[in-house]
CSV table of C-alpha atoms in Angstrom, one decimal:
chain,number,residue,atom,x,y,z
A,824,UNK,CA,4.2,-15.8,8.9
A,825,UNK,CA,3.2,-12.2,8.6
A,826,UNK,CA,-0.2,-11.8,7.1
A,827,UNK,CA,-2.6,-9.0,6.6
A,828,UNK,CA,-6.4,-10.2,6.1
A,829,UNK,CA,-8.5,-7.7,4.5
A,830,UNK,CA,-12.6,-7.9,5.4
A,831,UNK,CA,-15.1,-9.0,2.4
A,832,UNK,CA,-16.2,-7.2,-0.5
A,833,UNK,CA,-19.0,-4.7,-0.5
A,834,UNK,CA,-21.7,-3.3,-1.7
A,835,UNK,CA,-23.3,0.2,-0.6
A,836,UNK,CA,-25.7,2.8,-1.9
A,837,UNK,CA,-24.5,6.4,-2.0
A,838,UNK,CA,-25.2,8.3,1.4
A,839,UNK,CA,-24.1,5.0,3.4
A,840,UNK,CA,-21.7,4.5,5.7
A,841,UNK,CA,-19.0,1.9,6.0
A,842,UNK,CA,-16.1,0.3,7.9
A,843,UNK,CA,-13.5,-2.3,6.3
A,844,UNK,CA,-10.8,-3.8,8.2
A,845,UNK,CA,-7.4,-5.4,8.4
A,846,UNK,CA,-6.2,-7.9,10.6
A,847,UNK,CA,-2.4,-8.2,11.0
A,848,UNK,CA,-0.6,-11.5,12.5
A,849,UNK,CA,2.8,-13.2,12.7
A,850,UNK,CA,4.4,-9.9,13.9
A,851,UNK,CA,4.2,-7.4,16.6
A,852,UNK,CA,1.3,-5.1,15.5
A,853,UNK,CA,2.3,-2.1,17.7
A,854,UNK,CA,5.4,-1.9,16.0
A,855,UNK,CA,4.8,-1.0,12.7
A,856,UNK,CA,2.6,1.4,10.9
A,857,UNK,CA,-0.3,0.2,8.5
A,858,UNK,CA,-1.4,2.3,5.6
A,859,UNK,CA,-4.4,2.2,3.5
A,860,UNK,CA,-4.4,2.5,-0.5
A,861,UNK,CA,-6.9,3.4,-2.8
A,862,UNK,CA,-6.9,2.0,-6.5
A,863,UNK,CA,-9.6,3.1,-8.9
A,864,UNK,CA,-10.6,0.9,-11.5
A,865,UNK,CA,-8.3,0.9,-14.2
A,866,UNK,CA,-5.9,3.5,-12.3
A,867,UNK,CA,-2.6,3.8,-10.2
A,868,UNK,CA,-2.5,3.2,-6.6
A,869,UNK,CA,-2.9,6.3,-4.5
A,870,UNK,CA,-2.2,7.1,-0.4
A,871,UNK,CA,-4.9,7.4,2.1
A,872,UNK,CA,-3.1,7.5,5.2
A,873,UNK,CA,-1.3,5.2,8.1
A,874,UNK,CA,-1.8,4.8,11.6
A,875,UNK,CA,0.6,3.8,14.4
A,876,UNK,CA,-1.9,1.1,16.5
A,877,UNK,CA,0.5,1.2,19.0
A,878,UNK,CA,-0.1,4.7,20.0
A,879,UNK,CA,-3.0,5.5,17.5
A,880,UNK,CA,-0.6,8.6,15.6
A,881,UNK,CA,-2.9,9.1,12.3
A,882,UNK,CA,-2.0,10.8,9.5
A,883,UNK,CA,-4.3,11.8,6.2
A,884,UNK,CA,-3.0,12.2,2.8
A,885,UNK,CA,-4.5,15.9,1.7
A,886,UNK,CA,-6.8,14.3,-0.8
A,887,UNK,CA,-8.1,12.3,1.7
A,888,UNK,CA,-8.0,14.5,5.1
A,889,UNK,CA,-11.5,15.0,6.1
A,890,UNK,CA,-13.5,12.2,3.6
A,891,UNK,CA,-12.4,8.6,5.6
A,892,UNK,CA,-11.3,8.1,9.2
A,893,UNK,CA,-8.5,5.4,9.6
A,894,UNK,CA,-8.5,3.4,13.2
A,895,UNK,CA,-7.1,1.2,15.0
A,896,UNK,CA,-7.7,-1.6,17.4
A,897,UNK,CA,-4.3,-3.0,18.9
A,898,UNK,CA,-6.5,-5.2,21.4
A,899,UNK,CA,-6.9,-7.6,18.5
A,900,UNK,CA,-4.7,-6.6,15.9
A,901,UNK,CA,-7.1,-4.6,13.6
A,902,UNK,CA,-6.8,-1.4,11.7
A,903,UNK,CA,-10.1,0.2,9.8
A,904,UNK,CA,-10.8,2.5,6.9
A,905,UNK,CA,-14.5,4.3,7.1
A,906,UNK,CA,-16.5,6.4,5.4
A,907,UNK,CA,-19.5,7.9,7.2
A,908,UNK,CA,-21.6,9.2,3.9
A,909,UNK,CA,-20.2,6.8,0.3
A,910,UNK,CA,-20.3,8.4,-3.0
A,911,UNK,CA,-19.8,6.9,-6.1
A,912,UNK,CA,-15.9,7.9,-6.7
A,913,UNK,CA,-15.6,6.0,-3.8
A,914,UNK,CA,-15.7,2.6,-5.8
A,915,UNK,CA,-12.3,1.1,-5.5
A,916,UNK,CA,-10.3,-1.5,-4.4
A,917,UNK,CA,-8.6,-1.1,-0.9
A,918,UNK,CA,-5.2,-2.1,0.2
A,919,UNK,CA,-3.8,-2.2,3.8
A,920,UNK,CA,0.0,-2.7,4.0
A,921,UNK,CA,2.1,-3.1,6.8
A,922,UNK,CA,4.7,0.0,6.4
A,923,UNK,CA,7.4,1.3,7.8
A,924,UNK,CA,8.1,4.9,7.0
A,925,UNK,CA,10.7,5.5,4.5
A,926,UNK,CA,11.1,1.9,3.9
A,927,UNK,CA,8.0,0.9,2.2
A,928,UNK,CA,5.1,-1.6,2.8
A,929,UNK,CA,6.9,-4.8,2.5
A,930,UNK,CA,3.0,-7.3,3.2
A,931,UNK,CA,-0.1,-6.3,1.6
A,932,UNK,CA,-3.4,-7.1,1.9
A,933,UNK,CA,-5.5,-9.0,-0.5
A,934,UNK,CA,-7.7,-5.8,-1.2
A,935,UNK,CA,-11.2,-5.0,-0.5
A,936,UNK,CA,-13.4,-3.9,-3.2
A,937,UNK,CA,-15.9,-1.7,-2.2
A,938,UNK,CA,-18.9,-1.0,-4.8
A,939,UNK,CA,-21.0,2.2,-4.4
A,940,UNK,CA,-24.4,2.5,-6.6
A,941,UNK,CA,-27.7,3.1,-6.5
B,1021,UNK,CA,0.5,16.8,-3.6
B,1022,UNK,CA,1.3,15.8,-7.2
B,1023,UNK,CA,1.9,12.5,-8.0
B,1024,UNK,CA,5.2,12.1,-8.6
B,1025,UNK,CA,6.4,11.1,-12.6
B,1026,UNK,CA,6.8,8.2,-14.1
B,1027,UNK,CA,6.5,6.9,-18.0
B,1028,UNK,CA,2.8,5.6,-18.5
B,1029,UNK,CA,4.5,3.0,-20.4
B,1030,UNK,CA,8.2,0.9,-21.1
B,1031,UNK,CA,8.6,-2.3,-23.4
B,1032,UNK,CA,12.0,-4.6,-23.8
B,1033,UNK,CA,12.7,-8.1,-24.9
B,1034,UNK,CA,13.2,-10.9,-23.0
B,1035,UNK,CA,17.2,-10.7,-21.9
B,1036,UNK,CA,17.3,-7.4,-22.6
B,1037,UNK,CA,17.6,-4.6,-20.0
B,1038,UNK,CA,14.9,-1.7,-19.2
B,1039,UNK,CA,14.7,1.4,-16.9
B,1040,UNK,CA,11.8,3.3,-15.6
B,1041,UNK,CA,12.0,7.1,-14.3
B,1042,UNK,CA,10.1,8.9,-11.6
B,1043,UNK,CA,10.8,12.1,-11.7
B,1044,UNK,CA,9.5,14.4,-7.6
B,1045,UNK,CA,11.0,17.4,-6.1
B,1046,UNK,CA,13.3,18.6,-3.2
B,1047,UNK,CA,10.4,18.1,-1.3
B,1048,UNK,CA,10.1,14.3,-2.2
B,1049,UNK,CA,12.7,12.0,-4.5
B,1050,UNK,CA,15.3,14.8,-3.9
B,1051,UNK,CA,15.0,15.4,-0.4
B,1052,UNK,CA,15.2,11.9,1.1
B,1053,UNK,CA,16.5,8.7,0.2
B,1054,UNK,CA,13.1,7.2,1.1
B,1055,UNK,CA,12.1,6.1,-2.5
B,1056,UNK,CA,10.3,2.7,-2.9
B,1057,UNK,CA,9.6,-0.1,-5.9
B,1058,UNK,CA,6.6,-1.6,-6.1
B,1059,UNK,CA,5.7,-4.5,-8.4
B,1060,UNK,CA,1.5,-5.4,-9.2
B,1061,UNK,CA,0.3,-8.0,-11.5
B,1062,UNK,CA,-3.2,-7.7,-12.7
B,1063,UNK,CA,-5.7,-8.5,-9.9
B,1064,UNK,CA,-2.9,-8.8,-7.5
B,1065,UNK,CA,-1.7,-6.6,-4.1
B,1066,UNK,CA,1.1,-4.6,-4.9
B,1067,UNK,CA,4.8,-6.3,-4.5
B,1068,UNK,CA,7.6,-4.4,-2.4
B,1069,UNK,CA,10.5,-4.5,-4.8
B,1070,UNK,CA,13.2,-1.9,-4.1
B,1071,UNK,CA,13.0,0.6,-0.9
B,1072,UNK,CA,15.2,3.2,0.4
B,1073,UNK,CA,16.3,4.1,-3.1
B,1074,UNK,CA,18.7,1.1,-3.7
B,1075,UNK,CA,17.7,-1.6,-1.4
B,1076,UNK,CA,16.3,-4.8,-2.2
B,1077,UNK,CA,14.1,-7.1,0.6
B,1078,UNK,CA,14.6,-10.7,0.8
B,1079,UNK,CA,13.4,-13.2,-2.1
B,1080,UNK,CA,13.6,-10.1,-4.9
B,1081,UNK,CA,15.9,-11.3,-7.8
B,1082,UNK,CA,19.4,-9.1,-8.2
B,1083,UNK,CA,18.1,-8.6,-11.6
B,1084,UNK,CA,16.0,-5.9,-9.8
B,1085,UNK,CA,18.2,-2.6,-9.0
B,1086,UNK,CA,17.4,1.0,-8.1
B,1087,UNK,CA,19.3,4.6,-7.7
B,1088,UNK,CA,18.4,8.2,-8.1
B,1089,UNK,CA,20.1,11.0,-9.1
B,1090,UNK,CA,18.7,14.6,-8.1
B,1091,UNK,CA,14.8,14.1,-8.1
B,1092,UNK,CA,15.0,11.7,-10.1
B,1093,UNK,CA,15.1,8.0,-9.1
B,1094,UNK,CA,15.1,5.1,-11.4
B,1095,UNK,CA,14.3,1.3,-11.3
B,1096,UNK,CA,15.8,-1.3,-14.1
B,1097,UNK,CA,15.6,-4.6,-14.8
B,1098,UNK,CA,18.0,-6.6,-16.4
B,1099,UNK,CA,17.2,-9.8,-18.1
B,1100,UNK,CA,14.1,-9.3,-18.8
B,1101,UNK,CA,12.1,-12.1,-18.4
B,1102,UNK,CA,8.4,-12.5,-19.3
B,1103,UNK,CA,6.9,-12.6,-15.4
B,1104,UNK,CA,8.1,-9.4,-15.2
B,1105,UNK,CA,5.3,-7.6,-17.4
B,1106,UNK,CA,3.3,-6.2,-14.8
B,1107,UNK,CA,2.7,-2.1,-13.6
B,1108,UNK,CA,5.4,-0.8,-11.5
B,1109,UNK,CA,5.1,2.1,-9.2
B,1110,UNK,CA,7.6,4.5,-7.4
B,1111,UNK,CA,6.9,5.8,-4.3
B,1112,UNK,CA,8.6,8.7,-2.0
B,1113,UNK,CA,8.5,10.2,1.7
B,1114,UNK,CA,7.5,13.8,1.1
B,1115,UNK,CA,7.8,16.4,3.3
B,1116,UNK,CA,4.6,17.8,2.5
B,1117,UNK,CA,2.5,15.7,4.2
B,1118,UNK,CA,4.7,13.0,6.0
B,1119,UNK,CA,2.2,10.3,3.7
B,1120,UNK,CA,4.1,9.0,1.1
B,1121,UNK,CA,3.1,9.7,-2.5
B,1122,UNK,CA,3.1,7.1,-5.6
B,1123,UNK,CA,3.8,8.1,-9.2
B,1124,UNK,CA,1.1,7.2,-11.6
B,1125,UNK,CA,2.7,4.0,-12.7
B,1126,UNK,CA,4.6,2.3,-15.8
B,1127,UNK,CA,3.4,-0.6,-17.7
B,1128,UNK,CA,6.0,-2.8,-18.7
B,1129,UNK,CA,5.4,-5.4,-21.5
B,1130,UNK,CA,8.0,-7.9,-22.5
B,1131,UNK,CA,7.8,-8.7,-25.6
């Protein structure tokens, strides 16, 4: 069974930093691209970025080039979202997906909600 | 990179048949048949419902169809029934930054 498990909520102070992950299994996790979505509260869901873990090939979404870093860990099956200094826009909830491009992100995770406040 | 365009909101009766529009560019919907359906109940991870324009993965009823037509592509569902009142979102390969792009979503209530 192909399954994407998502790290724990969080909480963070603006100025932080912070890594979330998501751990793929039941499927070859070189082989597929996993991409990262934002949804604000109350909003519509929004491209970060993916990364190939079986050759590390990132790409950003423009509104999100420069302000995360996605990774990847293909030794155990793990791709990462970080932020190195959190602001307050940053409070969201976080989907991976397992994706293949042009034909969609057919397993999710079940979201990480990440809190930023003072 | 604009989000592409979709109605903020669609409603139908149960049996009855809907469709929702998302309206890109050359550079996106029109371009590529690389447009994708996604389903998300409140609280819930987003559902893969329709990709590559037209197709549909395994388990999603045939009440669920897609097509497009110049940069526009469209989702309906026919037969409306009430577990299908939930946000549905398009998304699109675009060549403008090789990440796909979502439209802002529709809210479908059955009522």
């Amino acid at each position: 069974e192909v399954q994407l498990v998502q790290s724990g909520a969080e909480v963070k102070k603006p100025g932080e930093s912070l890594k979330i992950s998501c751990k793929g299994s039941g499927y070859s996790f070189t082989s597929y691209w996993i991409g990262w979505v934002r949804q604000m509260p109350g909003k519509g869901l929004e491209w970060m970025g993916i990364i190939y873990p079986g050759d590390s090939d990132t790409r950003y979404s423009p509104s999100f080039q420069g302000q995360v870093t996605i990774s990847a860990d293909k030794s155990i099956s793990t791709a990462y979202l970080q932020w190195s200094s959190l602001k307050a826009s940053d409070t969201a909830m976080y989907y991976c997906a397992r994706h293949e491009v042009g034909e969609g992100s057919d397993y999710w995770g079940q979201g990480t909600l990440v809190t930023v406040s003072s | 990179q604009s989000a592409l365009t979709q109605p903020a909101s669609v409603s139908g009766s149960p049996g009855q048949s809907i469709t929702i529009s998302c309206t890109g560019t050359s550079s996106d919907v029109g371009g590529y048949n690389y447009v994708s359906w996604y389903q998300q109940h409140p609280g819930k991870a987003p559902k893969l419902m329709i990709y590559e324009v037209s197709n549909r993965p395994s388990g999603v009823p045939d009440r669920f169809s897609g097509s497009k037509s110049g940069n526009t592509a469209s989702l309906t569902i026919s037969g409306l029934q009430a577990e299908d009142e939930a946000d549905y979102y398009c998304s699109s390969y675009t060549s403008s930054s090789t990440v796909e792009v979502f439209g802002g979503g529709t809210k479908l209530t059955v009522l």
